[in-house]
Every structure is written in C-alpha cells, then in structure tokens.
mmCIF file of C-alpha atoms (C1' of nucleotides) in Angstrom:
data_model
loop_
_atom_site.group_PDB
_atom_site.id
_atom_site.type_symbol
_atom_site.label_atom_id
_atom_site.label_comp_id
_atom_site.label_asym_id
_atom_site.label_seq_id
_atom_site.Cartn_x
_atom_site.Cartn_y
_atom_site.Cartn_z
ATOM 1 C CA MET A 1 43.165 70.862 47.704
ATOM 2 C CA SER A 2 42.393 67.228 48.278
ATOM 3 C CA ASN A 3 45.098 64.652 48.723
ATOM 4 C CA TRP A 4 44.371 63.312 45.326
ATOM 5 C CA GLY A 5 44.601 66.762 43.911
ATOM 6 C CA VAL A 6 47.935 67.340 45.547
ATOM 7 C CA MET A 7 49.216 64.017 44.427
ATOM 8 C CA ALA A 8 48.035 64.566 40.920
ATOM 9 C CA ALA A 9 49.599 67.991 40.848
ATOM 10 C CA GLU A 10 52.783 66.648 42.281
ATOM 11 C CA GLN A 11 52.969 63.881 39.784
ATOM 12 C CA LEU A 12 52.595 66.358 37.018
ATOM 13 C CA SER A 13 54.912 68.934 38.445
ATOM 14 C CA TRP A 14 57.752 66.894 39.819
ATOM 15 C CA GLY A 15 57.661 64.281 37.148
ATOM 16 C CA SER A 16 55.469 61.296 37.354
ATOM 17 C CA MET A 17 56.918 58.388 39.236
ATOM 18 C CA MET A 18 54.623 56.217 37.212
ATOM 19 C CA GLU A 19 56.242 57.423 34.082
ATOM 20 C CA GLU A 20 58.888 55.106 32.830
ATOM 21 C CA GLY A 21 62.565 55.819 33.131
ATOM 22 C CA TRP A 22 62.859 57.880 36.300
ATOM 23 C CA ARG A 23 65.809 56.747 38.295
ATOM 24 C CA LYS A 24 65.661 56.495 42.066
ATOM 25 C CA GLY A 25 68.135 55.645 44.761
ATOM 26 C CA PRO A 26 71.733 56.661 45.205
ATOM 27 C CA TRP A 27 73.219 59.110 42.764
ATOM 28 C CA THR A 28 76.140 58.150 40.582
ATOM 29 C CA ALA A 29 79.171 60.321 39.973
ATOM 30 C CA GLU A 30 78.051 60.844 36.399
ATOM 31 C CA GLU A 31 74.636 62.048 37.495
ATOM 32 C CA ASP A 32 76.272 64.427 39.925
ATOM 33 C CA ARG A 33 78.453 65.757 37.171
ATOM 34 C CA LEU A 34 75.489 66.332 34.883
ATOM 35 C CA LEU A 35 73.591 68.107 37.611
ATOM 36 C CA ILE A 36 76.524 70.344 38.477
ATOM 37 C CA GLU A 37 76.975 71.192 34.830
ATOM 38 C CA TYR A 38 73.322 72.040 34.594
ATOM 39 C CA VAL A 39 73.453 74.370 37.579
ATOM 40 C CA LYS A 40 76.597 75.977 36.260
ATOM 41 C CA LEU A 41 74.829 76.773 33.023
ATOM 42 C CA HIS A 42 71.315 77.557 34.190
ATOM 43 C CA GLY A 43 71.611 78.323 37.855
ATOM 44 C CA GLU A 44 69.450 76.930 40.613
ATOM 45 C CA GLY A 45 65.741 76.523 40.107
ATOM 46 C CA ARG A 46 63.720 75.267 37.176
ATOM 47 C CA TRP A 47 64.423 71.818 38.475
ATOM 48 C CA ASN A 48 61.925 70.204 36.191
ATOM 49 C CA SER A 49 64.020 71.264 33.240
ATOM 50 C CA VAL A 50 66.984 69.315 34.514
ATOM 51 C CA ALA A 51 65.859 66.000 33.120
ATOM 52 C CA ARG A 52 65.273 67.496 29.707
ATOM 53 C CA LEU A 53 68.267 69.828 29.535
ATOM 54 C CA ALA A 54 70.862 67.828 31.383
ATOM 55 C CA GLY A 55 69.896 64.397 30.202
ATOM 56 C CA LEU A 56 69.282 63.187 33.711
ATOM 57 C CA LYS A 57 66.706 60.527 34.379
ATOM 58 C CA ARG A 58 65.801 62.093 37.699
ATOM 59 C CA ASN A 59 62.747 64.074 38.547
ATOM 60 C CA GLY A 60 63.051 67.683 39.537
ATOM 61 C CA LYS A 61 62.451 67.014 43.157
ATOM 62 C CA SER A 62 65.265 64.520 43.355
ATOM 63 C CA CYS A 63 67.617 66.887 41.525
ATOM 64 C CA ARG A 64 66.830 69.755 43.831
ATOM 65 C CA LEU A 65 67.370 67.611 46.888
ATOM 66 C CA ARG A 66 70.659 66.294 45.613
ATOM 67 C CA TRP A 67 71.898 69.779 44.870
ATOM 68 C CA VAL A 68 70.710 71.370 48.075
ATOM 69 C CA ASN A 69 71.838 68.629 50.406
ATOM 70 C CA TYR A 70 74.941 67.388 48.749
ATOM 71 C CA LEU A 71 76.369 69.159 45.725
ATOM 72 C CA ARG A 72 76.093 72.832 46.586
ATOM 73 C CA PRO A 73 79.646 74.185 46.685
ATOM 74 C CA ASP A 74 79.071 76.201 49.826
ATOM 75 C CA LEU A 75 78.240 73.182 51.900
ATOM 76 C CA LYS A 76 80.289 72.716 55.005
ATOM 77 C CA ARG A 77 80.837 69.054 55.435
ATOM 78 C CA GLY A 78 82.075 67.033 58.325
ATOM 79 C CA GLN A 79 81.226 66.820 61.953
ATOM 80 C CA ILE A 80 79.027 69.322 63.694
ATOM 81 C CA THR A 81 81.296 71.424 65.889
ATOM 82 C CA PRO A 82 80.533 72.068 69.576
ATOM 83 C CA ASN A 83 79.648 75.641 68.677
ATOM 84 C CA GLU A 84 77.218 74.493 66.037
ATOM 85 C CA GLU A 85 75.762 71.983 68.431
ATOM 86 C CA LYS A 86 75.153 74.750 70.909
ATOM 87 C CA VAL A 87 73.405 76.822 68.261
ATOM 88 C CA ILE A 88 71.279 73.868 67.241
ATOM 89 C CA ILE A 89 70.177 73.249 70.799
ATOM 90 C CA GLU A 90 69.375 76.892 71.371
ATOM 91 C CA LEU A 91 67.505 77.330 68.128
ATOM 92 C CA HIS A 92 65.633 74.080 68.503
ATOM 93 C CA ALA A 93 64.449 75.246 71.898
ATOM 94 C CA ARG A 94 63.188 78.378 70.209
ATOM 95 C CA TRP A 95 61.878 77.062 66.908
ATOM 96 C CA GLY A 96 61.229 73.398 67.475
ATOM 97 C CA ASN A 97 61.545 71.176 64.418
ATOM 98 C CA ARG A 98 61.828 74.054 61.993
ATOM 99 C CA TRP A 99 65.008 72.668 60.553
ATOM 100 C CA SER A 100 65.307 75.001 57.623
ATOM 101 C CA THR A 101 65.004 77.986 59.962
ATOM 102 C CA ILE A 102 67.716 76.548 62.168
ATOM 103 C CA ALA A 103 69.853 75.740 59.142
ATOM 104 C CA ARG A 104 69.805 79.369 58.069
ATOM 105 C CA SER A 105 71.746 80.225 61.189
ATOM 106 C CA LEU A 106 74.370 77.636 60.389
ATOM 107 C CA PRO A 107 75.969 78.534 57.075
ATOM 108 C CA GLY A 108 76.951 75.520 55.073
ATOM 109 C CA ARG A 109 74.718 73.159 56.985
ATOM 110 C CA THR A 110 71.555 71.761 55.488
ATOM 111 C CA ASP A 111 68.247 71.259 57.198
ATOM 112 C CA ASN A 112 68.578 67.569 56.461
ATOM 113 C CA GLU A 113 71.955 67.434 58.156
ATOM 114 C CA ILE A 114 70.713 69.212 61.247
ATOM 115 C CA LYS A 115 67.598 67.110 61.355
ATOM 116 C CA ASN A 116 69.635 63.931 61.172
ATOM 117 C CA TYR A 117 72.030 65.201 63.803
ATOM 118 C CA TRP A 118 69.240 66.069 66.156
ATOM 119 C CA ARG A 119 67.537 62.750 65.730
ATOM 120 C CA THR A 120 70.651 60.723 66.396
ATOM 121 C CA HIS A 121 72.096 62.837 69.187
ATOM 122 C CA PHE A 122 69.259 64.394 71.085
ATOM 123 C CA LYS A 123 65.959 62.754 70.423
ATOM 124 C CA LYS A 124 66.902 59.712 72.453
ATOM 125 C CA LYS A 125 68.261 61.824 75.269
ATOM 126 C CA VAL A 126 65.047 63.743 75.497
ATOM 127 C CA LYS A 127 63.106 60.536 75.422
ATOM 128 C CA GLY A 128 65.245 58.329 77.606
ATOM 129 C CA GLY A 129 66.780 60.781 80.033
ATOM 130 C CA SER A 130 70.505 60.535 80.686
ATOM 131 C CA SER A 131 70.925 56.876 79.874
ATOM 132 C CA ASP A 132 73.043 57.709 76.875
ATOM 133 C CA ASN A 133 75.623 59.466 78.991
ATOM 134 C CA SER A 134 77.267 56.301 80.131
ATOM 135 C CA GLU A 135 81.028 56.041 80.014
ATOM 136 C CA LYS A 136 80.623 53.320 77.445
ATOM 137 C CA SER A 137 78.818 55.419 74.951
ATOM 138 C CA LYS A 138 81.203 58.294 75.526
ATOM 139 C CA ALA A 139 84.159 56.056 74.809
ATOM 140 C CA ARG A 140 82.438 54.758 71.745
ATOM 141 C CA LEU A 141 81.795 58.266 70.531
ATOM 142 C CA LEU A 142 85.410 59.208 71.158
ATOM 143 C CA ARG A 143 86.690 56.285 69.154
ATOM 144 C CA ARG A 144 84.363 57.090 66.347
ATOM 145 C CA GLN A 145 85.413 60.724 66.368
ATOM 146 C CA GLN A 146 89.075 59.813 66.270
ATOM 147 C CA PHE A 147 88.487 57.583 63.318
ATOM 148 C CA GLN A 148 86.470 60.253 61.574
ATOM 149 C CA GLN A 149 89.173 62.831 62.188
ATOM 150 C CA GLN A 150 91.650 60.656 60.386
ATOM 151 C CA GLN A 151 89.268 60.238 57.501
ATOM 152 C CA GLN A 152 88.560 63.935 57.441
ATOM 153 C CA GLN A 153 92.193 64.820 57.229
ATOM 154 C CA GLN A 154 92.545 62.637 54.194
ATOM 155 C CA GLN A 155 89.446 64.104 52.681
ATOM 156 C CA THR A 156 90.645 67.629 53.329
ATOM 157 C CA GLN A 157 93.638 66.899 51.210
ATOM 158 C CA LEU A 158 91.377 65.818 48.412
ATOM 159 C CA PHE A 159 89.207 68.830 49.037
ATOM 160 C CA ASP A 160 92.124 71.200 48.626
ATOM 161 C CA MET A 161 93.170 69.698 45.382
ATOM 162 C CA LYS A 162 89.704 69.605 43.940
ATOM 163 C CA LYS A 163 88.841 73.125 44.986
ATOM 164 C CA PHE A 164 92.114 74.299 43.616
ATOM 165 C CA MET A 165 91.691 72.464 40.360
ATOM 166 C CA SER A 166 88.169 73.644 39.878
ATOM 167 C CA LEU A 167 89.467 77.167 40.228
ATOM 168 C CA LEU A 168 92.028 76.419 37.604
ATOM 169 C CA ASP A 169 89.308 75.036 35.392
ATOM 170 C CA GLU A 170 87.271 78.175 35.839
ATOM 171 C CA THR A 171 90.205 80.273 34.802
ATOM 172 C CA ASP A 172 91.471 78.123 32.017
ATOM 173 C CA SER A 173 89.945 80.442 29.484
ATOM 174 C CA ARG A 174 91.944 83.319 30.910
ATOM 175 C CA VAL A 175 95.088 81.306 31.342
ATOM 176 C CA PRO A 176 95.695 79.684 28.028
ATOM 177 C CA ILE A 177 99.020 78.176 29.038
ATOM 178 C CA LEU A 178 97.958 76.149 31.981
ATOM 179 C CA PRO A 179 98.684 72.620 31.014
ATOM 180 C CA GLN A 180 96.495 69.963 32.496
ATOM 181 C CA MET A 181 99.712 68.157 33.218
ATOM 182 C CA ILE A 182 100.796 70.743 35.731
ATOM 183 C CA LYS A 183 97.560 70.337 37.597
ATOM 184 C CA GLN A 184 97.821 66.605 37.570
ATOM 185 C CA ASP A 185 101.476 66.592 38.442
ATOM 186 C CA SER A 186 101.147 68.937 41.360
ATOM 187 C CA ALA A 187 98.277 66.902 42.703
ATOM 188 C CA ALA A 188 100.122 63.672 42.289
ATOM 189 C CA ALA A 189 103.291 65.095 43.747
ATOM 190 C CA ALA A 190 101.549 66.479 46.761
ATOM 191 C CA ALA A 191 99.702 63.262 47.290
ATOM 192 C CA THR A 192 102.670 60.989 46.932
ATOM 193 C CA THR A 193 105.203 63.076 48.820
ATOM 194 C CA ASN A 194 102.812 63.592 51.667
ATOM 195 C CA THR A 195 103.275 67.331 51.636
ATOM 196 C CA PHE A 196 99.754 68.020 52.696
ATOM 197 C CA PRO A 197 99.106 70.061 55.802
ATOM 198 C CA ASN A 198 98.499 68.504 59.155
ATOM 199 C CA SER A 199 96.943 71.372 61.028
ATOM 200 C CA ALA A 200 94.338 73.923 60.164
ATOM 201 C CA ASP A 201 97.008 76.629 60.011
ATOM 202 C CA ASP A 202 99.270 74.585 57.812
ATOM 203 C CA HIS A 203 96.275 73.686 55.800
ATOM 204 C CA GLN A 204 95.383 77.265 55.000
ATOM 205 C CA ILE A 205 98.956 78.274 54.352
ATOM 206 C CA PHE A 206 99.433 75.271 52.141
ATOM 207 C CA VAL A 207 96.447 75.987 49.958
ATOM 208 C CA TYR A 208 97.215 79.642 49.777
ATOM 209 C CA SER A 209 100.787 79.065 48.718
ATOM 210 C CA MET A 210 99.644 76.638 46.093
ATOM 211 C CA PHE A 211 97.216 79.202 44.940
ATOM 212 C CA ASN A 212 99.851 81.889 44.724
ATOM 213 C CA ASN A 213 102.075 79.659 42.679
ATOM 214 C CA TYR A 214 99.541 80.200 39.968
ATOM 215 C CA SER A 215 99.490 83.918 40.430
ATOM 216 C CA THR A 216 97.426 84.602 37.350
ATOM 217 C CA VAL A 217 94.570 82.842 38.992
ATOM 218 C CA ALA A 218 94.697 84.976 42.083
ATOM 219 C CA GLU A 219 94.986 88.256 40.302
ATOM 220 C CA THR A 220 91.372 89.218 40.340
ATOM 221 C CA ALA A 221 89.383 89.931 43.449
ATOM 222 C CA ASN A 222 86.615 87.859 42.016
ATOM 223 C CA HIS A 223 88.646 84.728 42.064
ATOM 224 C CA GLU A 224 90.069 85.474 45.448
ATOM 225 C CA ASP A 225 86.540 85.727 46.723
ATOM 226 C CA ILE A 226 85.751 82.339 45.359
ATOM 227 C CA PHE A 227 88.930 81.002 46.816
ATOM 228 C CA TRP A 228 88.525 82.395 50.310
ATOM 229 C CA ASP A 229 84.906 81.429 50.297
ATOM 230 C CA GLY A 230 86.097 77.878 50.035
ATOM 231 C CA LEU A 231 88.258 78.380 53.079
ATOM 232 C CA TRP A 232 85.747 80.020 55.331
ATOM 233 C CA ASN A 233 85.087 76.900 57.266
ATOM 234 C CA LEU A 234 88.640 76.822 58.480
ATOM 235 C CA ASP A 235 87.969 79.970 60.470
ATOM 236 C CA ASP A 236 85.433 78.088 62.419
ATOM 237 C CA HIS A 237 88.045 75.569 63.395
ATOM 238 C CA HIS A 238 90.350 78.319 64.494
ATOM 239 C CA VAL A 239 87.688 79.861 66.644
ATOM 240 C CA ASN A 240 86.915 76.565 68.246
ATOM 241 C CA GLY A 241 90.459 75.363 68.494
ATOM 242 C CA ASN A 242 89.213 72.355 66.686
ATOM 243 C CA ILE A 243 91.186 70.767 63.925
ATOM 244 C CA ASN A 244 88.282 68.885 62.562
ATOM 245 C CA CYS A 245 88.332 69.217 58.857
ATOM 246 C CA SER A 246 85.130 70.006 57.161
ATOM 247 C CA ILE A 247 84.761 67.143 54.847
ATOM 248 C CA ALA A 248 82.262 64.418 54.770
ATOM 249 C CA THR A 249 83.457 61.227 56.299
ATOM 250 C CA ASN A 250 80.786 58.888 55.214
ATOM 251 C CA LYS A 251 81.042 56.334 52.547
ATOM 252 C CA ALA A 252 78.982 58.185 50.034
ATOM 253 C CA SER A 253 81.077 61.293 50.358
ATOM 254 C CA LEU A 254 84.259 59.356 50.065
ATOM 255 C CA HIS A 255 82.892 57.621 47.078
ATOM 256 C CA ALA A 256 81.769 60.827 45.464
ATOM 257 C CA SER A 257 84.879 62.786 46.242
ATOM 258 C CA ALA A 258 87.124 60.014 45.114
ATOM 259 C CA TYR A 259 86.188 60.332 41.516
ATOM 260 C CA ASN A 260 83.909 63.249 41.136
ATOM 261 C CA PRO A 261 86.035 66.221 40.151
ATOM 262 C CA PHE A 262 83.223 68.602 41.013
ATOM 263 C CA TYR A 263 82.703 67.321 44.476
ATOM 264 C CA TYR A 264 83.947 69.543 47.238
ATOM 265 C "C1'" DA B 1 82.743 34.132 64.115
ATOM 266 C "C1'" DA B 2 78.281 35.560 63.918
ATOM 267 C "C1'" DA B 3 74.190 37.650 65.361
ATOM 268 C "C1'" DC B 4 72.378 41.648 66.904
ATOM 269 C "C1'" DG B 5 72.161 46.576 67.994
ATOM 270 C "C1'" DT B 6 73.302 51.322 67.084
ATOM 271 C "C1'" DC B 7 74.847 55.153 64.498
ATOM 272 C "C1'" DC B 8 74.720 57.827 60.616
ATOM 273 C "C1'" DC B 9 73.259 59.871 56.430
ATOM 274 C "C1'" DA B 10 71.377 60.006 51.736
ATOM 275 C "C1'" DA B 11 67.221 59.803 49.670
ATOM 276 C "C1'" DC B 12 62.324 59.374 49.394
ATOM 277 C "C1'" DC B 13 57.532 60.699 50.471
ATOM 278 C "C1'" DG B 14 53.593 63.479 51.533
ATOM 279 C "C1'" DC B 15 52.068 67.783 52.071
ATOM 280 C "C1'" DG B 16 51.386 72.770 51.978
ATOM 281 C "C1'" DA B 17 52.537 77.501 50.411
ATOM 282 C "C1'" DG B 18 53.001 80.646 46.934
ATOM 283 C "C1'" DG B 19 52.984 81.984 42.124
ATOM 284 C "C1'" DT B 20 50.813 82.195 37.618
ATOM 285 C "C1'" DG B 21 47.603 82.134 33.797
ATOM 286 C "C1'" DT C 1 38.203 82.022 41.698
ATOM 287 C "C1'" DC C 2 40.241 78.034 40.193
ATOM 288 C "C1'" DA C 3 43.446 74.737 38.461
ATOM 289 C "C1'" DC C 4 47.872 73.863 37.821
ATOM 290 C "C1'" DC C 5 52.872 74.366 38.530
ATOM 291 C "C1'" DT C 6 57.006 74.967 41.227
ATOM 292 C "C1'" DC C 7 59.331 74.781 45.213
ATOM 293 C "C1'" DG C 8 60.522 73.884 49.949
ATOM 294 C "C1'" DC C 9 59.776 71.673 54.324
ATOM 295 C "C1'" DG C 10 59.485 68.059 57.828
ATOM 296 C "C1'" DG C 11 58.932 63.185 58.623
ATOM 297 C "C1'" DT C 12 60.441 58.764 57.504
ATOM 298 C "C1'" DT C 13 62.984 54.935 55.574
ATOM 299 C "C1'" DG C 14 66.761 51.984 53.793
ATOM 300 C "C1'" DG C 15 71.001 50.361 54.218
ATOM 301 C "C1'" DG C 16 76.016 50.359 55.077
ATOM 302 C "C1'" DA C 17 79.518 50.752 58.663
ATOM 303 C "C1'" DC C 18 80.770 49.920 63.003
ATOM 304 C "C1'" DG C 19 80.427 48.285 67.827
ATOM 305 C "C1'" DT C 20 78.887 44.970 71.248
ATOM 306 C "C1'" DT C 21 77.625 40.645 73.093
#
DNA sequence: AAACGTCCCAACCGCGAGGTG
DNA sequence: TCACCTCGCGGTTGGGACGTT
C-alpha cells in the first residue's frame, strides 16, 4: 500500500485529524475517567467506538495509547528495579529495539516505559562510552532517587486508598450498607494521623488489615484475587530488598492520582 | 539569579501486519 | 484479489522539573 493509501486508511480508521473536534495533548482527569468507564463497560478494543460511546473527543489511537501506557490497572509504576534493568539489558541484547517483546517479560511495564528508560539510561552509554559513569552523575542520580523515593512513598499511600476504595466501589452492590462516609473517613483518618506504612512489609500488612476490616469484601476468592493482584508488585520489592514503591513519581502521575479516583 | 543543560515521560506520528467483506 | 478497517509497534517530539555553571 502506498504511503498515501496508508495515510488515507489511517485517517479513516483512527479518526481523521483533519476532522474538527479531536482533542490532542495531555489527558485530563475527566477524560481518563470516561475512558476507564468505557473499558469497564465494553472491555479493551474497539477503540474507535470510544469517541462515540464514551463521549470522548479523542481518536481511537489516542485512547488506546492512553489506556495501554497509563490507565491499565495492572501497570506497575515507579522506578525500574535493578532486576528489571538486568532483564532489559539481557533482552535488548537478544531482541534489539523490540520493546513490546521485552515488555512482555516485565509484567506491568509498558513498551513505552522500557523504551524511554533505555533511551535515557543506556543509549548515551553505548554511544559515548563510560563518560556517564562519573562520580558527579552518580551523585546526581542518587539525589534524584532519594527524592523520588520520598514521592513514591506518598504516592503509595494514595495508591492503597484508591485501590481499596475502588474495591469497595466494585462491591457496593453486594454490600448495601457501606456508607461512603466510612470510606472517606477512613481515608481521611489514615491520611491525617499518618498511620500509613513505612516499609514494604508494613505496607502490605496495613492494606491487608484495612481490607479485612471490611470482611464482606474479602469473602469471595474473586475479590481476593483482585486485591492481591494489586499487591503483586510488592513481592518484587521483597525479592530485591528494595523499598521502592511502585507508583509513578512524575508530575502527570501525581496530578492524575491526586484527583482521579480511578487512577492506580 | 538566570541561562543553559539534562533527565524523564506522556503523547504523537508514521508505518506495517492482520483481519474482513 | 483488493480495499478498507483495526490494531500495535517503534521512532520521535514537546515540555516540565531539576541540576549545573
């Protein structure tokens, strides 16, 4: 197919960029919410229907990308761990720039994430030899990591609450007497009394105890699966002895998680 | 303090593969 | 077989945050 053919097909299939009204650029919390609602109802795929069915002024391609790279609930956010880095290096040696192939070996990581990580951490090294290994850059990296760890800890707290609350939301139909107030109050109380966990162990225990306080929620294996699925990334930290919390540290993530109840 | 450089990541773009009628 | 549609992939860009000079 010629370039024009491809472009024409793409314009038709993914929604014409010439057509009026397609939004571009950063996603808003409201758009995220609409997209998550759409996926909840219709599942992944049929991305071109999103605009029509969800009332989003985004083309299908943009919606898919946003979901895959950012909104998917199974995403593992936060810094790449040393173990993951090792895997990336090994797989890149084997596969080259086949990021999606590499990403499949790193659950919760997206091809985009790995691609970005590679570009910022390794491409220069390959190009410019060991110049980047100076003490200066190491110190800089350390400082940055320390800062990010702090941020991540805060975000993990948010993560716990949001994951927990979303579970409550999912079960609201089964638990008729589950006042919104309780959810809000427990969140507020935990936040204000600083009772959040400080280590990965505490973290897991904390969430689990909170979960058990609402025993109705945990009664079914199905919900436990959902719950523990949300905690899987903590195991990685245990294995690595790394207390990095798996939450995005960047501004966009903070922004999204701050007021997007579906973000986790 | 300000200019500049670097890091980082979300998002976009172009393209190709595979499916379908 | 062909045209079109849908989806996914890899490359690239834009821009904010942060660090350095």
